[in-house]
């Protein structure tokens, strides 16, 4: 393809280090689509004849059919998917194949192919996340009133509802999807026609190819277009942040499934056994989601470091853009599917959750709030009185609402029998009815909004 100025061919090492075909063959569909659009544009602009364009397009269709049936051949001498396809096209249609690369370079070609690929990856990730959101909302609706301990520092803090907890993840995924939508808008400009770096003297129509490939418009600067991989970084950032959220959910499921917690029984289909300990059911899928998040974040870091030192325009380092994106996309698809199954099919042990919420003095804040409301005591003082009550209950090994009234009034005379209404976990969650709060009524509102956002009704 470029042997004209060389006296000697590349060494075996050169061929091997240079070859991207082992991974960029994944771009074959995008490469064919880009070439078809380019050929049509060349004909419309009178840069190649209609007859030649037709020959090229038919030939490309045949190459595509071969790839579909037998896969893409991996010949290192042909370096990448672009050369592989052009070489096969030349075998099929003869020298006219050489007209396809008029007014085009592999630099704008690969930038175009890769944008098309990442666009699909964004759409796939978004569809997977919509399914995960539906699972979260369905389970949240089912458990709008299920009481569990809420934690800070992983110490029992205040009772919350399981529905509220699950909807916290709905919100994270909503932001992930908004990052994806945002990335897609910025991605959707066509580099095709930027040529090697400077544009071209041929009378091309960049709007035509942009439109044919579903882009909103051509990129504005050819130097930027061939050396920009922000769209891949945006994808990896969206993926990393999403992986981080999935990892936190996975981590919670792992903790909740442990015997001392016993909040959840994970589906058998997403668990594994032990070859030595017959009683074991291990949360391997969740652990791998947690593990995969580290790898996805690594992919993001890898590409940022690849890009950060590159002068304009194209440098071959940029060929290394694809493996981290492909790897992240595969890991994300698996992680999202695994977490969707886990949310949809886990059994929440509601008795155990309630029991845990009743331990650990989770309603201590409610006692303090009651002192403020019913006895007009400043919150800081109420906090202190409540601390004394917790200390006493703890020394007796009982819950706050198991302390006799006379012991409570001995701590502070302003306490009366009405306090017991505030000390149950049910009263505690029902009271937290501020917008976005944990009260079942609020959770049902959140479910309603979420179902609307997802078009579930
Ligand atoms: N295989 C290359 C890549 O993925 C295609 C672009 C090659 N361009 C060049 N000037 N060597 O980046």
Short mmCIF file of C-alpha atoms and ligand atoms in Angstrom, two decimals:
data_model
loop_
_atom_site.label_atom_id
_atom_site.label_comp_id
_atom_site.label_asym_id
_atom_site.label_seq_id
_atom_site.Cartn_x
_atom_site.Cartn_y
_atom_site.Cartn_z
CA UNK A 1 0.00 0.00 0.00
CA UNK A 2 2.90 2.35 0.61
CA UNK A 3 5.94 0.42 -0.71
CA UNK A 4 6.84 2.96 -3.44
CA UNK A 5 9.57 4.82 -1.54
CA UNK A 6 11.09 1.80 0.24
CA UNK A 7 14.05 -0.35 -0.83
CA UNK A 8 13.38 -3.03 1.81
CA UNK A 9 10.20 -4.42 3.32
CA UNK A 10 9.41 -4.27 7.05
CA UNK A 11 11.04 -6.72 9.45
CA UNK A 12 8.97 -9.36 11.21
CA UNK A 13 9.00 -7.21 14.35
CA UNK A 14 7.83 -4.16 12.41
CA UNK A 15 4.97 -6.13 10.90
CA UNK A 16 3.93 -7.47 14.28
CA UNK A 17 4.14 -4.23 16.25
CA UNK A 18 2.36 -2.37 13.46
CA UNK A 19 -0.56 -4.74 13.00
CA UNK A 20 -3.87 -3.60 14.44
CA UNK A 21 -5.95 -6.09 12.46
CA UNK A 22 -6.11 -8.53 15.42
CA UNK A 23 -8.34 -6.03 17.22
CA UNK A 24 -9.53 -3.45 14.70
CA UNK A 25 -11.23 -6.12 12.64
CA UNK A 26 -14.08 -5.43 15.08
CA UNK A 27 -14.61 -2.23 13.05
CA UNK A 28 -15.38 -3.99 9.78
CA UNK A 29 -19.04 -3.03 9.60
CA UNK A 30 -18.25 0.62 10.27
CA UNK A 31 -15.38 0.52 7.76
CA UNK A 32 -17.63 -0.82 5.01
CA UNK A 33 -20.37 1.72 5.85
CA UNK A 34 -17.85 4.58 5.70
CA UNK A 35 -16.48 3.38 2.37
CA UNK A 36 -19.93 3.00 0.85
CA UNK A 37 -20.83 6.55 1.88
CA UNK A 38 -17.50 7.87 0.58
CA UNK A 39 -17.88 6.08 -2.79
CA UNK A 40 -21.40 7.45 -3.26
CA UNK A 41 -20.16 10.95 -2.51
CA UNK A 42 -17.19 10.65 -4.91
CA UNK A 43 -19.61 9.68 -7.69
CA UNK A 44 -22.10 12.43 -6.93
CA UNK A 45 -19.30 14.99 -7.00
CA UNK A 46 -17.97 13.61 -10.31
CA UNK A 47 -14.66 12.64 -8.67
CA UNK A 48 -15.12 9.02 -9.81
CA UNK A 49 -17.52 7.81 -12.52
CA UNK A 50 -20.89 6.37 -11.60
CA UNK A 51 -19.85 3.07 -13.15
CA UNK A 52 -16.66 2.86 -11.05
CA UNK A 53 -18.56 3.79 -7.89
CA UNK A 54 -21.09 1.07 -8.62
CA UNK A 55 -18.32 -1.49 -9.15
CA UNK A 56 -16.70 -0.42 -5.87
CA UNK A 57 -19.99 -0.54 -3.95
CA UNK A 58 -20.90 -3.99 -5.27
CA UNK A 59 -17.42 -5.19 -4.44
CA UNK A 60 -17.70 -3.80 -0.90
CA UNK A 61 -21.02 -5.60 -0.48
CA UNK A 62 -19.29 -8.84 -1.42
CA UNK A 63 -16.44 -8.20 1.03
CA UNK A 64 -19.02 -7.56 3.76
CA UNK A 65 -20.82 -10.80 2.94
CA UNK A 66 -17.51 -12.69 3.17
CA UNK A 67 -16.66 -11.11 6.54
CA UNK A 68 -20.11 -11.92 7.81
CA UNK A 69 -19.78 -15.55 6.78
CA UNK A 70 -16.12 -16.38 7.40
CA UNK A 71 -14.84 -13.60 9.63
CA UNK A 72 -12.14 -11.07 8.78
CA UNK A 73 -8.81 -12.60 7.67
CA UNK A 74 -5.85 -11.57 9.81
CA UNK A 75 -2.87 -10.85 7.62
CA UNK A 76 -0.31 -8.72 9.48
CA UNK A 77 1.13 -7.48 6.20
CA UNK A 78 -2.16 -5.71 5.61
CA UNK A 79 -1.85 -3.96 9.00
CA UNK A 80 -5.42 -2.99 9.69
CA UNK A 81 -9.07 -3.36 8.75
CA UNK A 82 -8.86 -0.51 6.23
CA UNK A 83 -6.04 -2.10 4.21
CA UNK A 84 -7.48 -5.58 4.59
CA UNK A 85 -10.80 -4.47 3.10
CA UNK A 86 -9.20 -2.46 0.31
CA UNK A 87 -6.89 -5.35 -0.61
CA UNK A 88 -9.77 -7.79 -0.80
CA UNK A 89 -11.80 -5.27 -2.82
CA UNK A 90 -8.91 -5.02 -5.29
CA UNK A 91 -8.84 -8.81 -5.64
CA UNK A 92 -12.56 -8.77 -6.44
CA UNK A 93 -12.92 -5.69 -8.68
CA UNK A 94 -9.37 -5.06 -9.91
CA UNK A 95 -7.49 -1.74 -10.11
CA UNK A 96 -10.66 0.37 -9.93
CA UNK A 97 -10.58 -0.39 -6.19
CA UNK A 98 -7.69 2.07 -6.01
CA UNK A 99 -10.11 4.95 -6.77
CA UNK A 100 -11.93 4.49 -3.45
CA UNK A 101 -9.13 6.06 -1.43
CA UNK A 102 -9.32 9.33 -3.42
CA UNK A 103 -9.73 12.34 -1.10
CA UNK A 104 -9.44 10.09 1.93
CA UNK A 105 -6.75 8.93 4.33
CA UNK A 106 -6.74 6.15 6.85
CA UNK A 107 -6.54 8.92 9.42
CA UNK A 108 -10.01 10.28 8.74
CA UNK A 109 -11.21 6.78 7.91
CA UNK A 110 -10.26 5.30 11.28
CA UNK A 111 -11.56 8.33 13.16
CA UNK A 112 -14.89 7.89 11.38
CA UNK A 113 -15.08 4.12 11.89
CA UNK A 114 -14.23 4.41 15.54
CA UNK A 115 -16.82 7.14 16.16
CA UNK A 116 -19.46 4.94 14.55
CA UNK A 117 -18.41 2.01 16.73
CA UNK A 118 -18.39 4.04 19.94
CA UNK A 119 -21.78 5.52 19.05
CA UNK A 120 -23.24 2.02 19.00
CA UNK A 121 -21.45 1.15 22.23
CA UNK A 122 -23.03 4.20 23.88
CA UNK A 123 -26.47 3.15 22.62
CA UNK A 124 -25.95 -0.43 23.83
CA UNK A 125 -24.81 0.72 27.26
CA UNK A 126 -27.81 3.03 27.49
CA UNK A 127 -30.25 0.24 26.59
CA UNK A 128 -28.67 -2.06 29.18
CA UNK A 129 -28.92 0.64 31.83
CA UNK A 130 -32.57 1.30 31.01
CA UNK A 131 -33.26 -2.38 31.73
CA UNK A 132 -31.35 -2.14 35.02
CA UNK A 133 -33.38 0.93 35.97
CA UNK A 134 -36.62 -0.90 35.26
CA UNK A 135 -35.52 -3.72 37.54
CA UNK A 136 -34.58 -1.26 40.30
CA UNK A 137 -37.88 0.59 40.05
CA UNK A 138 -39.92 -2.62 40.04
CA UNK A 139 -38.18 -3.88 43.18
CA UNK A 140 -38.41 -0.44 44.81
CA UNK A 141 -42.15 -0.36 44.26
CA UNK A 142 -42.46 -3.82 45.80
CA UNK A 143 -40.42 -2.69 48.82
CA UNK A 144 -41.66 0.88 49.33
CA UNK A 145 -42.54 -0.05 52.93
CA UNK A 146 -39.84 -2.58 53.73
CA UNK A 147 -37.79 -1.29 56.62
CA UNK A 148 -34.06 -1.78 56.86
CA UNK A 149 -31.25 -0.04 58.69
CA UNK A 150 -29.71 2.90 56.86
CA UNK A 151 -25.98 3.27 57.45
CA UNK A 152 -23.33 5.91 57.68
CA UNK A 153 -19.76 4.68 58.25
CA UNK A 154 -21.44 1.25 57.83
CA UNK A 155 -22.83 1.80 61.34
CA UNK A 156 -26.60 1.76 61.85
CA UNK A 157 -27.77 5.34 61.43
CA UNK A 158 -31.52 5.67 60.87
CA UNK A 159 -34.15 3.29 59.57
CA UNK A 160 -34.80 3.63 55.84
CA UNK A 161 -36.96 1.79 53.36
CA UNK A 162 -35.47 -0.73 50.96
CA UNK A 163 -37.34 0.95 48.11
CA UNK A 164 -35.61 4.22 48.94
CA UNK A 165 -32.22 2.50 49.00
CA UNK A 166 -32.80 0.86 45.61
CA UNK A 167 -33.95 4.15 44.11
CA UNK A 168 -30.66 5.74 45.14
CA UNK A 169 -29.11 3.49 42.47
CA UNK A 170 -31.84 4.45 40.03
CA UNK A 171 -30.64 8.06 40.39
CA UNK A 172 -26.99 7.12 39.84
CA UNK A 173 -27.92 5.24 36.68
CA UNK A 174 -30.04 8.18 35.56
CA UNK A 175 -26.94 10.38 35.74
CA UNK A 176 -24.94 7.70 33.90
CA UNK A 177 -27.49 7.74 31.12
CA UNK A 178 -27.39 11.50 30.95
CA UNK A 179 -23.59 11.34 30.60
CA UNK A 180 -24.07 8.84 27.76
CA UNK A 181 -26.58 11.11 26.01
CA UNK A 182 -24.24 14.03 26.44
CA UNK A 183 -21.26 12.08 25.08
CA UNK A 184 -23.33 11.00 22.08
CA UNK A 185 -24.14 14.60 21.15
CA UNK A 186 -20.46 15.61 21.17
CA UNK A 187 -19.40 12.43 19.35
CA UNK A 188 -21.86 12.79 16.52
CA UNK A 189 -19.79 14.80 14.03
CA UNK A 190 -18.18 13.26 10.97
CA UNK A 191 -14.39 13.38 10.54
CA UNK A 192 -14.67 11.92 7.03
CA UNK A 193 -13.16 14.27 4.46
CA UNK A 194 -10.53 15.62 6.85
CA UNK A 195 -8.17 13.35 4.90
CA UNK A 196 -4.66 12.94 6.34
CA UNK A 197 -4.73 16.15 8.37
CA UNK A 198 -5.16 19.18 6.12
CA UNK A 199 -8.34 18.43 4.21
CA UNK A 200 -8.31 17.78 0.48
CA UNK A 201 -8.22 19.64 -2.83
CA UNK A 202 -10.88 17.38 -4.33
CA UNK A 203 -14.38 18.91 -4.46
CA UNK A 204 -15.85 16.60 -1.82
CA UNK A 205 -19.19 17.02 -0.04
CA UNK A 206 -18.66 16.39 3.64
CA UNK A 207 -22.26 17.12 4.51
CA UNK A 208 -23.36 14.29 2.28
CA UNK A 209 -21.15 11.65 3.92
CA UNK A 210 -21.95 13.01 7.38
CA UNK A 211 -25.64 12.63 6.72
CA UNK A 212 -25.31 9.19 5.15
CA UNK A 213 -23.55 7.94 8.29
CA UNK A 214 -26.08 9.45 10.68
CA UNK A 215 -23.81 12.25 11.93
CA UNK A 216 -25.29 15.65 12.73
CA UNK A 217 -22.63 17.56 10.80
CA UNK A 218 -19.00 17.35 9.63
CA UNK A 219 -16.28 18.18 12.15
CA UNK A 220 -15.12 21.79 11.90
CA UNK A 221 -11.32 21.41 11.85
CA UNK A 222 -9.47 18.70 9.96
CA UNK A 223 -6.38 18.75 12.21
CA UNK A 224 -8.54 18.27 15.27
CA UNK A 225 -10.78 15.69 13.60
CA UNK A 226 -8.00 13.21 12.84
CA UNK A 227 -6.25 13.61 16.17
CA UNK A 228 -9.23 13.83 18.51
CA UNK A 229 -10.19 10.86 20.65
CA UNK A 230 -12.30 12.78 23.15
CA UNK A 231 -15.31 10.76 22.05
CA UNK A 232 -13.58 7.58 23.19
CA UNK A 233 -12.52 9.23 26.44
CA UNK A 234 -16.07 10.47 27.00
CA UNK A 235 -17.28 6.92 26.47
CA UNK A 236 -14.71 5.57 28.93
CA UNK A 237 -15.53 8.22 31.49
CA UNK A 238 -19.24 7.45 31.25
CA UNK A 239 -18.40 3.75 31.51
CA UNK A 240 -16.00 4.24 34.45
CA UNK A 241 -18.49 6.25 36.45
CA UNK A 242 -21.21 3.73 35.72
CA UNK A 243 -18.87 0.84 36.63
CA UNK A 244 -18.14 2.61 39.91
CA UNK A 245 -21.89 2.73 40.65
CA UNK A 246 -22.37 -0.92 39.72
CA UNK A 247 -19.43 -1.79 41.93
CA UNK A 248 -20.96 -0.04 44.93
CA UNK A 249 -24.22 -1.90 44.39
CA UNK A 250 -22.32 -5.15 43.98
CA UNK A 251 -20.40 -4.44 47.18
CA UNK A 252 -23.63 -3.87 49.07
CA UNK A 253 -25.14 -7.08 47.73
CA UNK A 254 -22.01 -8.96 48.81
CA UNK A 255 -22.24 -7.53 52.32
CA UNK A 256 -26.00 -8.09 52.50
CA UNK A 257 -25.65 -11.70 51.36
CA UNK A 258 -23.09 -12.51 54.06
CA UNK A 259 -24.43 -14.64 56.92
CA UNK A 260 -24.03 -12.03 59.69
CA UNK A 261 -26.19 -9.61 57.65
CA UNK A 262 -28.49 -12.06 55.89
CA UNK A 263 -30.43 -9.28 54.16
CA UNK A 264 -30.54 -10.92 50.76
CA UNK A 265 -30.46 -14.27 49.07
CA UNK A 266 -28.88 -13.89 45.64
CA UNK A 267 -30.26 -15.92 42.76
CA UNK A 268 -28.62 -19.34 42.33
CA UNK A 269 -28.16 -18.47 38.67
CA UNK A 270 -25.73 -15.68 39.59
CA UNK A 271 -23.87 -17.50 42.36
CA UNK A 272 -21.29 -20.26 42.53
CA UNK A 273 -20.46 -23.03 44.97
CA UNK A 274 -17.26 -24.13 46.62
CA UNK A 275 -15.43 -27.29 45.62
CA UNK A 276 -14.55 -28.04 49.27
CA UNK A 277 -17.19 -26.36 51.46
CA UNK A 278 -20.58 -27.84 50.60
CA UNK A 279 -22.58 -25.16 52.41
CA UNK A 280 -21.12 -22.29 50.39
CA UNK A 281 -22.95 -20.09 47.96
CA UNK A 282 -20.60 -17.39 46.80
CA UNK A 283 -21.50 -14.03 45.22
CA UNK A 284 -18.91 -14.39 42.45
CA UNK A 285 -20.86 -12.42 39.86
CA UNK A 286 -21.12 -9.43 42.19
CA UNK A 287 -17.44 -9.74 43.09
CA UNK A 288 -16.52 -9.75 39.41
CA UNK A 289 -18.64 -6.67 38.78
CA UNK A 290 -16.65 -5.02 41.58
CA UNK A 291 -13.44 -6.30 40.01
CA UNK A 292 -14.38 -5.28 36.48
CA UNK A 293 -14.91 -1.70 37.63
CA UNK A 294 -11.19 -1.53 38.38
CA UNK A 295 -10.38 -2.71 34.88
CA UNK A 296 -12.78 -0.24 33.21
CA UNK A 297 -11.25 2.62 35.17
CA UNK A 298 -7.85 1.31 34.06
CA UNK A 299 -8.99 1.52 30.42
CA UNK A 300 -9.95 5.15 30.91
CA UNK A 301 -6.58 5.91 32.49
CA UNK A 302 -4.73 4.04 29.74
CA UNK A 303 -6.25 6.09 26.93
CA UNK A 304 -5.81 9.41 28.72
CA UNK A 305 -2.12 8.63 29.16
CA UNK A 306 -1.81 7.54 25.54
CA UNK A 307 -3.29 10.82 24.32
CA UNK A 308 -1.77 13.33 26.67
CA UNK A 309 1.62 13.69 24.99
CA UNK A 310 0.63 13.65 21.32
CA UNK A 311 1.37 16.61 19.09
CA UNK A 312 -1.11 17.28 16.27
CA UNK A 313 -2.11 15.54 14.17
CA UNK A 314 -2.18 11.73 13.92
CA UNK A 315 0.51 9.64 15.61
CA UNK A 316 0.57 5.88 15.59
CA UNK A 317 0.15 5.79 19.37
CA UNK A 318 -3.47 6.49 18.56
CA UNK A 319 -3.86 3.00 17.17
CA UNK A 320 -3.73 1.92 20.82
CA UNK A 321 -7.03 3.73 21.39
CA UNK A 322 -9.14 0.73 20.48
CA UNK A 323 -8.18 -2.11 22.85
CA UNK A 324 -9.16 -0.22 26.03
CA UNK A 325 -12.48 0.88 24.55
CA UNK A 326 -13.28 -2.61 23.29
CA UNK A 327 -12.30 -4.12 26.62
CA UNK A 328 -14.39 -1.65 28.59
CA UNK A 329 -17.41 -2.22 26.35
CA UNK A 330 -17.27 -5.98 26.90
CA UNK A 331 -16.86 -5.59 30.65
CA UNK A 332 -19.71 -3.10 30.85
CA UNK A 333 -22.13 -5.29 28.92
CA UNK A 334 -21.46 -8.19 31.28
CA UNK A 335 -21.53 -6.10 34.44
CA UNK A 336 -24.80 -4.38 33.57
CA UNK A 337 -26.47 -7.66 32.65
CA UNK A 338 -25.24 -9.35 35.85
CA UNK A 339 -26.47 -6.53 38.08
CA UNK A 340 -29.82 -6.43 36.30
CA UNK A 341 -30.31 -10.13 37.00
CA UNK A 342 -29.20 -9.70 40.58
CA UNK A 343 -31.62 -6.85 41.25
CA UNK A 344 -34.52 -8.54 39.47
CA UNK A 345 -34.10 -12.01 41.01
CA UNK A 346 -32.65 -11.60 44.49
CA UNK A 347 -34.86 -12.39 47.48
CA UNK A 348 -34.78 -9.67 50.09
CA UNK A 349 -35.13 -11.05 53.61
CA UNK A 350 -37.45 -8.39 54.97
CA UNK A 351 -37.80 -9.87 58.48
CA UNK A 352 -34.07 -9.85 58.92
CA UNK A 353 -33.81 -6.27 57.65
CA UNK A 354 -36.47 -5.06 60.06
CA UNK A 355 -34.86 -6.88 62.97
CA UNK A 356 -31.53 -5.23 62.16
CA UNK A 357 -33.20 -1.81 61.92
CA UNK A 358 -34.67 -2.31 65.38
CA UNK A 359 -31.25 -3.00 66.81
CA UNK A 360 -28.54 -0.39 66.98
CA UNK A 361 -30.69 2.49 68.32
CA UNK A 362 -31.60 3.59 64.82
CA UNK A 363 -34.45 5.74 66.17
CA UNK A 364 -32.28 7.78 68.53
CA UNK A 365 -32.61 10.78 66.19
CA UNK A 366 -36.38 10.38 66.44
CA UNK A 367 -36.20 10.67 70.22
CA UNK A 368 -34.12 13.84 69.89
CA UNK A 369 -36.51 15.23 67.24
CA UNK A 370 -39.46 14.41 69.54
CA UNK A 371 -37.87 16.35 72.41
CA UNK A 372 -37.50 19.34 70.07
CA UNK A 373 -41.06 19.15 68.76
CA UNK A 374 -43.03 18.04 71.82
CA UNK A 375 -41.01 19.69 74.61
CA UNK A 376 -39.47 22.64 72.73
CA UNK A 377 -35.94 21.65 73.79
CA UNK A 378 -33.05 23.00 71.63
CA UNK A 379 -31.71 20.23 69.37
CA UNK A 380 -28.22 20.19 70.87
CA UNK A 381 -29.66 19.62 74.36
CA UNK A 382 -32.11 17.03 73.01
CA UNK A 383 -29.13 15.23 71.42
CA UNK A 384 -27.45 15.09 74.83
CA UNK A 385 -30.56 13.76 76.63
CA UNK A 386 -31.01 11.11 73.95
CA UNK A 387 -27.38 10.07 74.33
CA UNK A 388 -28.03 9.36 78.00
CA UNK A 389 -31.10 7.29 77.10
CA UNK A 390 -29.09 5.26 74.54
CA UNK A 391 -26.37 4.70 77.13
CA UNK A 392 -28.88 3.39 79.64
CA UNK A 393 -30.64 1.14 77.10
CA UNK A 394 -27.29 -0.20 75.93
CA UNK A 395 -26.21 -1.01 79.50
CA UNK A 396 -29.43 -2.99 79.94
CA UNK A 397 -29.21 -4.60 76.52
CA UNK A 398 -32.66 -3.35 75.45
CA UNK A 399 -34.05 -1.21 72.64
CA UNK A 400 -34.94 2.46 73.27
CA UNK A 401 -38.67 1.78 73.22
CA UNK A 402 -38.18 -1.03 75.75
CA UNK A 403 -37.01 1.41 78.45
CA UNK A 404 -39.79 2.00 80.99
CA UNK A 405 -41.20 5.54 80.98
CA UNK A 406 -40.03 6.16 84.56
CA UNK A 407 -36.40 5.59 83.48
CA UNK A 408 -36.85 8.02 80.61
CA UNK A 409 -38.44 10.68 82.83
CA UNK A 410 -35.59 10.16 85.32
CA UNK A 411 -33.24 11.25 82.52
CA UNK A 412 -35.41 14.24 81.66
CA UNK A 413 -38.70 15.12 83.30
CA UNK A 414 -40.09 16.67 80.11
CA UNK A 415 -40.42 13.21 78.49
CA UNK A 416 -43.93 11.71 78.59
CA UNK A 417 -45.74 8.62 77.28
CA UNK A 418 -46.35 10.12 73.83
CA UNK A 419 -42.65 9.54 73.11
CA UNK A 420 -43.26 5.84 72.43
CA UNK A 421 -45.19 6.72 69.29
CA UNK A 422 -42.02 8.23 67.87
CA UNK A 423 -39.64 5.42 68.78
CA UNK A 424 -40.79 2.64 66.45
CA UNK A 425 -38.96 2.12 63.16
CA UNK A 426 -42.28 2.48 61.32
CA UNK A 427 -42.93 5.89 62.88
CA UNK A 428 -39.36 6.87 62.13
CA UNK A 429 -39.52 6.20 58.37
CA UNK A 430 -43.07 7.56 58.06
CA UNK A 431 -41.88 10.83 59.61
CA UNK A 432 -39.14 11.33 57.02
CA UNK A 433 -41.55 12.62 54.42
CA UNK A 434 -39.52 15.54 53.08
CA UNK A 435 -39.11 15.59 49.28
CA UNK A 436 -36.76 12.75 48.33
CA UNK A 437 -36.96 11.26 51.84
CA UNK A 438 -37.36 7.67 52.93
CA UNK A 439 -41.06 7.68 53.95
CA UNK A 440 -43.09 5.08 52.01
CA UNK A 441 -45.29 7.87 50.61
CA UNK A 442 -42.19 9.65 49.27
CA UNK A 443 -40.79 6.42 47.86
CA UNK A 444 -44.04 5.83 46.02
CA UNK A 445 -43.76 9.34 44.55
CA UNK A 446 -40.19 8.61 43.48
CA UNK A 447 -41.33 5.34 41.91
CA UNK A 448 -44.05 7.19 40.04
CA UNK A 449 -41.63 9.76 38.66
CA UNK A 450 -39.16 7.04 37.69
CA UNK A 451 -41.81 5.00 35.93
CA UNK A 452 -42.78 8.10 33.96
CA UNK A 453 -39.17 8.81 33.05
CA UNK A 454 -38.78 5.23 31.83
CA UNK A 455 -42.10 5.18 29.99
CA UNK A 456 -43.12 2.14 32.04
CA UNK A 457 -46.84 2.95 32.26
N1 LIG B 1 -4.47 1.27 11.95
C1 LIG B 1 -4.41 2.69 12.13
C2 LIG B 1 -5.07 3.09 13.45
O1 LIG B 1 -5.82 2.34 13.98
C3 LIG B 1 -5.09 3.39 10.99
C4 LIG B 1 -4.53 4.76 10.71
C5 LIG B 1 -3.19 4.65 10.13
N2 LIG B 1 -2.70 5.90 9.68
C6 LIG B 1 -1.42 6.12 9.51
N3 LIG B 1 -1.04 7.28 9.13
N4 LIG B 1 -0.50 5.21 9.72
O2 LIG B 1 -4.83 4.14 13.96
#
